[in-house]
CSV table of C-alpha atoms in Angstrom, one decimal:
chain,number,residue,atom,x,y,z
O,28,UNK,CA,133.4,234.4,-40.4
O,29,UNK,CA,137.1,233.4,-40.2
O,30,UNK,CA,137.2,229.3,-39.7
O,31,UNK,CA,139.3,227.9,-36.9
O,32,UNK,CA,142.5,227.6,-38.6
O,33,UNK,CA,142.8,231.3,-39.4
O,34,UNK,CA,142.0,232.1,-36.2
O,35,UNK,CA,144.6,229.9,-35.0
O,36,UNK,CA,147.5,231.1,-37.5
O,37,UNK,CA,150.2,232.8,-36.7
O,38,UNK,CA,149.6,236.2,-36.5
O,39,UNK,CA,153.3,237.8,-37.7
O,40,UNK,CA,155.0,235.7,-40.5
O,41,UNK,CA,158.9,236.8,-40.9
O,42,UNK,CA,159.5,236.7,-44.4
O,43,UNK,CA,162.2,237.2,-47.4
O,44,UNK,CA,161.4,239.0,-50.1
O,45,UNK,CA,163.3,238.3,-53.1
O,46,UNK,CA,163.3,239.9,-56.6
O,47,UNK,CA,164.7,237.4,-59.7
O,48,UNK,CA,166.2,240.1,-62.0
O,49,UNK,CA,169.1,241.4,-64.5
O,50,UNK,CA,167.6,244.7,-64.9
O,51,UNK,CA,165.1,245.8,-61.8
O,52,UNK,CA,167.2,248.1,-59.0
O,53,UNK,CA,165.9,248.7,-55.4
O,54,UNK,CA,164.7,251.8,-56.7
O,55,UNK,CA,162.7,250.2,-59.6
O,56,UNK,CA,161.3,247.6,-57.9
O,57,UNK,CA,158.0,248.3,-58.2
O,58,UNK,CA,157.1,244.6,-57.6
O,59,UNK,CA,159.3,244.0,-54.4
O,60,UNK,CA,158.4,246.9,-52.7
O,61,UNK,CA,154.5,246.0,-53.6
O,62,UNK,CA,155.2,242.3,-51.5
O,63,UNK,CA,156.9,244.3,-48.7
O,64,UNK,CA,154.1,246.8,-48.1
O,65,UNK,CA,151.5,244.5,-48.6
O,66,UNK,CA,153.1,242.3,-46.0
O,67,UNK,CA,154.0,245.0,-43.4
O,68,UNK,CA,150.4,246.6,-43.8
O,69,UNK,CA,149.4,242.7,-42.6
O,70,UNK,CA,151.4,243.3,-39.7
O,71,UNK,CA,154.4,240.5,-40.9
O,72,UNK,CA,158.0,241.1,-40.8
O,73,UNK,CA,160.4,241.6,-43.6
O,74,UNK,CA,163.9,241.1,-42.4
O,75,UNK,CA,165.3,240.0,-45.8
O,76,UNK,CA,165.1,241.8,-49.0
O,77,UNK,CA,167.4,241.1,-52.2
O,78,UNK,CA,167.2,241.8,-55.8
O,79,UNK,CA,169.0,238.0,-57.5
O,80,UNK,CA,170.2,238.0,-61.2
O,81,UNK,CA,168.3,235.5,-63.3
O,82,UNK,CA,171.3,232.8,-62.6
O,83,UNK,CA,170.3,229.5,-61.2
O,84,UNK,CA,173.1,229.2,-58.8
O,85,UNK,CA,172.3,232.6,-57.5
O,86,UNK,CA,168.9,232.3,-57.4
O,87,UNK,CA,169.7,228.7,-55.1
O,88,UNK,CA,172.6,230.2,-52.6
O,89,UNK,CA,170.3,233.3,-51.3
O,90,UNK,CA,166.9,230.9,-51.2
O,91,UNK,CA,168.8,228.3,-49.3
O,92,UNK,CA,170.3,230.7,-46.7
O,93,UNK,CA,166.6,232.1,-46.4
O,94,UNK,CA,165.2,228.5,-46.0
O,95,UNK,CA,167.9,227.8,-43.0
O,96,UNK,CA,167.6,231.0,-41.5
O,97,UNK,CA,166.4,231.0,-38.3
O,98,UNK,CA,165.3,234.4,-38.5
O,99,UNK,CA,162.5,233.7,-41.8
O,100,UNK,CA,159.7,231.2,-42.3
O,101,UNK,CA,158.4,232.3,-45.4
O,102,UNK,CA,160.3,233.5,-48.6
O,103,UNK,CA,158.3,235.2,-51.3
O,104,UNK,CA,160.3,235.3,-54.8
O,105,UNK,CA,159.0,237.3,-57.8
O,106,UNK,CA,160.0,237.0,-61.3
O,107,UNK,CA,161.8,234.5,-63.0
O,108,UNK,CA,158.5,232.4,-63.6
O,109,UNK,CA,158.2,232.5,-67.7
O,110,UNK,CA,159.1,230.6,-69.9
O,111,UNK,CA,162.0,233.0,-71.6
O,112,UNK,CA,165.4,231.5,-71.6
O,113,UNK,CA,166.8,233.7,-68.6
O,114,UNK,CA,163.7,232.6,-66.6
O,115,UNK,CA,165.4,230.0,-64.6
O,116,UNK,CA,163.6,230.8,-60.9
O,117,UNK,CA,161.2,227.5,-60.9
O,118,UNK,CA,164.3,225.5,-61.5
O,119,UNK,CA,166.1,227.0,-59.0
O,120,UNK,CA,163.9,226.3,-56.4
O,121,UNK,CA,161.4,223.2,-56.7
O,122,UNK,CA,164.6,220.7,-56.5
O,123,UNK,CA,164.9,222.2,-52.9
O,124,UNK,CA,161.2,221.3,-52.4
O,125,UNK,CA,160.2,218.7,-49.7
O,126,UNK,CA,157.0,219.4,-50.2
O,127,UNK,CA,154.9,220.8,-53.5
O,128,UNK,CA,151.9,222.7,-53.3
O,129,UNK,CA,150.5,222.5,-56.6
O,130,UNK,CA,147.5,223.8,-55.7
O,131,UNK,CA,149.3,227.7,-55.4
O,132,UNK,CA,150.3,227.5,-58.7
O,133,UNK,CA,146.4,225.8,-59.7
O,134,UNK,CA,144.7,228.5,-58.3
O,135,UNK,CA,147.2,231.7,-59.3
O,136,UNK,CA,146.7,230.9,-63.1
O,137,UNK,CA,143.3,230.4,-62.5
O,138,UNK,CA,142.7,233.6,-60.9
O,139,UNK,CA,145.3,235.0,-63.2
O,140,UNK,CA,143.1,234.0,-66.5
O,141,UNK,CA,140.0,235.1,-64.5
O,142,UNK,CA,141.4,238.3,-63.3
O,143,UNK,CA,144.4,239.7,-65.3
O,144,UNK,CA,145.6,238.6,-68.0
O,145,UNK,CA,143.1,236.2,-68.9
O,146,UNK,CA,144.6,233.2,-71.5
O,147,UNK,CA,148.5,234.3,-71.2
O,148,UNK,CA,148.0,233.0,-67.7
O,149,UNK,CA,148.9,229.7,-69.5
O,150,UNK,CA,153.0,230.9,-69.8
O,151,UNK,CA,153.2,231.0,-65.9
O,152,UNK,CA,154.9,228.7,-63.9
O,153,UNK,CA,153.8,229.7,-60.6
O,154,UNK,CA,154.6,227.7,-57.3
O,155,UNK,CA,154.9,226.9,-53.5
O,156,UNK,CA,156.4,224.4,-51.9
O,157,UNK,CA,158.2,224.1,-48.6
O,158,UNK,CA,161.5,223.8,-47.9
O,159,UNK,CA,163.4,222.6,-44.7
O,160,UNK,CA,160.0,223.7,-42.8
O,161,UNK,CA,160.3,227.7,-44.5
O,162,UNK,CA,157.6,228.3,-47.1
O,163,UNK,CA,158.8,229.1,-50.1
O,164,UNK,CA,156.8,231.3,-53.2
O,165,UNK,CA,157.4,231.8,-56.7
O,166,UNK,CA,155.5,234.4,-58.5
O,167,UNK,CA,155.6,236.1,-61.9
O,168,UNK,CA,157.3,239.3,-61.6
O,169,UNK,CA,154.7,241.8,-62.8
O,170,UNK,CA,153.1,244.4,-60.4
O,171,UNK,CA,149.9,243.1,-61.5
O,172,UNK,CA,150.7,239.0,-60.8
O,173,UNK,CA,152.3,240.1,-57.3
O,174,UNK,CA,149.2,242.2,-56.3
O,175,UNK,CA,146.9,239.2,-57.1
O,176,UNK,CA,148.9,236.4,-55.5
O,177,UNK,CA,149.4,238.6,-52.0
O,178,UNK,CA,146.0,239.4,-52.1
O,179,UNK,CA,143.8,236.4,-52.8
O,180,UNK,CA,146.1,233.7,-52.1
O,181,UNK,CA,149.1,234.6,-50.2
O,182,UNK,CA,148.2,237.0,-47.4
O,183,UNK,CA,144.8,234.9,-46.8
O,184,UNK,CA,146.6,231.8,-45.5
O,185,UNK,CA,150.5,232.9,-45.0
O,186,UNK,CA,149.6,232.3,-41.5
O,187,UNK,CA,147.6,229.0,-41.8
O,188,UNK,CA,150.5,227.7,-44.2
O,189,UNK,CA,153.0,228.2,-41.3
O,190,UNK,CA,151.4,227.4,-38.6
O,191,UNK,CA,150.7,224.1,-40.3
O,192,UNK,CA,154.4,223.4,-41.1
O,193,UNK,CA,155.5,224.0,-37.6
O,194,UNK,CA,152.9,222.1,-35.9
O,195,UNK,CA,154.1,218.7,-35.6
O,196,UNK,CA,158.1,220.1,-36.0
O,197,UNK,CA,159.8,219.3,-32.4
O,198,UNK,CA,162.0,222.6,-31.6
């Protein structure tokens, strides 16, 4: 039974998909294109798709024109999210936060440790947060970590999230 607040969430998100980098082309993207179908087989919109070196003020320029795009509410980022030297994604993005949703990142490493990759879940850096009223995502890179977070966490309440943002917003 779907509560109230998925039955009023928005029904076609418009999102960005981005994918953090130095070696993955569009046509090895096995991660990016996994977001996009899962997305379009939800019925949401993809207008956006880019493939961003791991380079901090890369990473920032193409999420900030996504977060003041009128065209995208939600932008989905994968990789970056380690704790290598060249993973720079989550300090990229929570500085543009003006709201964090630690509860995204709470519940991906727990589902990752229960699910996946059981204690190495512990070297994520998973998060959400929102961003001049766009929904922004940070998820590990691997096809595996983008199929669980769509799945049990993202598709689920990608509606909910933005219809909450945009509630109290005057237009």
């Amino acid at each position: 039974m779907l509560s109230k607040h998925r039955k009023e969430a928005k029904a076609n998100v418009r999102c960005a998909v981005l994918t953090v980098s130095d070696t993955r082309m569009k046509e090895t993207d096995k991660s990016g294109k996994r977001i996009m179908d899962l997305l379009i087989e939800n019925d949401h919109q993809v207008p956006l798709y880019r493939i961003v070196p791991d380079d901090k003020e890369q990473i920032r320029m193409i999420v900030e024109k996504a977060m003041y795009s009128d065209k995208l509410e939600a932008v989905i980022i994968n990789g970056g999210t380690g704790i290598a030297y060249r993973d720079v994604t989550i300090e990229s993005v929570e500085p543009l936060f003006d709201k964090h949703l630690p509860g995204f990142g709470e519940l991906f490493r727990f589902l990752s440790f229960q699910y996946d990759i059981g204690t190495a879940s512990i070297l994520s850096r998973a998060t959400c947060g929102v961003a001049n009223n766009c929904l922004i995502f940070s998820i590990p890179g691997s096809t595996g970590a983008v199929t669980l977070a769509m799945e049990k966490l993202i598709l689920p309440e990608i509606g909910h999230m933005v219809k909450e943002i945009h509630k109290d917003v005057q237009q």
